[in-house]
Amino acid sequence: NHVYHLHRTRYHFQPRKNWINDPNGPMYYNGIYHLFYQYNPKGAVWGNIVWAHSVSKDLVNWKKLEHAIYPSKPFDQYGCWSGSATVLPGNKPVILYTGIVDDKQTQVQNYAVPANLSDPYLRLWIKPDNNPLIVADNWVNKTAFRDPTTAWFGKDGKWRVTIGGRRKRKHRGIAYLYRSKDFMRWTKAKHPLHSAAGTGNWECPDFFPVQVNGKNGLDTSVTGRNVKYVFKVSLDVTRYEYYTIGTYDIKKDKYIPEKDMIDGWNGLRYDYGNFYASKSFFDPGKNRRILWGWANESDTTDNDVKKGWAGIQLIPRTVVLDPSGKQLLQWPVEELETLRGKKVELSNQNLNKGEKIEIKGITAAQSDVDVTFSFNSLDKAETFDPSWDRYDAQKLCSQKGSTVEGGLGPFGLLTLASENLEEYTPVFFRVFKAQDKHLVLMCSDASRSTLMNGNSSMKDGKDAYRPSFAGFVNVDLNDKKLSLRSLIDHSVVESFGAGGRTCITSRVYPILAVCDKAHLYAFNNGTETVKIDTLKAWSMNRPKEMNH
Ligand code: DQQ
């Protein structure tokens, strides 16, 4: 049991025990951040779901409160599933969430309001008797009808909300649209906000505006000329999320992805690793949009039960539209930097083929590392075989891991490494030359992360899941630089490539590379020499207050 305890994260959001999943109803209200989340009060596996509730002034320190919403009425007695918060005019928050009404998992949409608006923490929530607000009609698949978004307000004086689902007897994922004048009586729009064939059930849709050529976040109801929209879904079948960028046709009340966006399984992802059921919210305190994602365990269900806990919330990320307009950029919220302790710095250090440098002097198992690599030429980039699948970065990463010699790369970090490299989780780049352009592969490879028995590249709950997560990075290499930031926290490595263009999160469970036995290295296994331009690494402190 000793080792299990060492896998608890120290600066990620994690309750003392039991199962957690989706972040719910995140909001900023009167100077306080609220985070609700799916929680099983009775154990470390999914079930008995309530909305647990924590509050924070800085997104770093969290105070645990009593459960906000839990099964108690006919409209939610079998579970209180995911949903979102909307702050109505007059500064009145309201939560929309999915209630499970029977043992067949029939889903309805309910609302809850704070019992006392003058309580700064909004501890108590009331579920009025006119619930449920929205029930499935005959055209809606009532067991795939859930996760209402934050509502947005139209120029016609009506509120809108979208709800995830799946066409009956079809694999078309669908985001139903409902409208209401008073937030109480809701009517289904003739057309969904959006749908896509072949994607299966959509969970936790998210829909929000982003500024073009700007870094401010926008309230969910903002429309206008300098605005594009993001639409994200969590795919029930594959357990990952994808998003597109597009426009919102207000007349037709439809979202339309831009032409060159892939609207399906090969679409852009917030994160190419363990990141699911995410939700964003507008933070009027700092004029930014913040994204929260959940990472489940990659360990066996047996080990989850032995540990007594499962699931963490990842570090909240600021999201903005990339200047190209073609994707988002994500970056850990600036408040995280208040946890930075001891710092070490390196600069202008060459890494020749096969070399590695240890980053000493910080707590490698609990750290924040930010490094920029540079190189003199792209000439040695390996040829990208045209027969390889450009959308299967993960397969490429599992074949061409961190030790297979390349041209330009593999180079990057070896995180959570044991002294003799029996265990390590490399996060690295590999640059390829395709016919039309260079392709930058970014990997976070858990395949050598632990000597613990049981190993699988598929998640089945019986074996530990050790995938070679990977994604391509759409980055301009003209300046011959690539940057990487990794947040390392005992059993999680959360990485941001090229300023947050590509993000990958891995959950790993080393048995040797634990606590002060964990090491951190920068490495290069490519024939082209790369240089560590600058590297800054910090030991990360624990938040003073964190649900314990
Ligand atoms: N988790 C919730 C659902 C949602 C799913 C139930 C996504 O509302 O669709 O715990 O992880």
Short mmCIF file of C-alpha atoms in Angstrom, two decimals, residues 7-15 18-23 35 37-38 274-276 292-298 309-315 487 489-494 505-509:
data_model
loop_
_atom_site.label_atom_id
_atom_site.label_comp_id
_atom_site.label_asym_id
_atom_site.label_seq_id
_atom_site.Cartn_x
_atom_site.Cartn_y
_atom_site.Cartn_z
CA HIS A 7 0.80 8.00 -6.60
CA ARG A 8 -1.54 10.61 -5.17
CA THR A 9 -1.13 13.94 -6.84
CA ARG A 10 0.00 16.84 -4.65
CA TYR A 11 -0.97 19.97 -6.56
CA HIS A 12 -3.75 18.71 -8.82
CA PHE A 13 -7.32 18.80 -7.62
CA GLN A 14 -8.06 15.55 -5.89
CA PRO A 15 -10.38 14.75 -2.98
CA ASN A 18 -13.24 7.87 -3.68
CA TRP A 19 -14.09 8.17 -7.34
CA ILE A 20 -14.37 11.46 -9.22
CA ASN A 21 -15.20 12.22 -12.82
CA ASP A 22 -16.44 15.16 -14.88
CA PRO A 23 -15.93 18.74 -13.72
CA LEU A 35 -15.98 23.75 -8.98
CA TYR A 37 -17.69 17.50 -9.93
CA GLN A 38 -19.13 14.03 -10.35
CA ASN A 274 -6.06 11.22 -20.77
CA PHE A 275 -8.48 14.17 -20.75
CA TYR A 276 -12.25 13.85 -20.89
CA TRP A 292 -11.24 22.15 -16.96
CA GLY A 293 -10.71 18.51 -17.88
CA TRP A 294 -10.90 15.28 -15.94
CA ALA A 295 -8.24 12.54 -16.07
CA ASN A 296 -9.24 9.12 -14.90
CA GLU A 297 -6.75 6.55 -13.68
CA SER A 298 -4.85 4.36 -16.12
CA TRP A 309 -9.35 6.83 -4.88
CA ALA A 310 -9.67 7.31 -8.61
CA GLY A 311 -9.65 10.35 -10.88
CA ILE A 312 -8.25 13.87 -10.71
CA GLN A 313 -9.11 17.22 -12.22
CA LEU A 314 -6.32 18.52 -14.40
CA ILE A 315 -4.83 21.99 -14.02
CA LEU A 487 3.62 19.65 -15.15
CA ASP A 489 2.86 15.48 -10.20
CA HIS A 490 3.68 11.91 -9.07
CA SER A 491 1.19 10.03 -11.26
CA VAL A 492 0.42 12.68 -13.84
CA VAL A 493 2.48 14.31 -16.57
CA GLU A 494 0.59 17.12 -18.26
CA THR A 505 -1.69 14.19 -20.45
CA SER A 506 -0.50 10.80 -19.20
CA ARG A 507 -1.26 8.99 -15.95
CA VAL A 508 1.62 6.75 -14.86
CA TYR A 509 2.45 4.66 -11.79
#
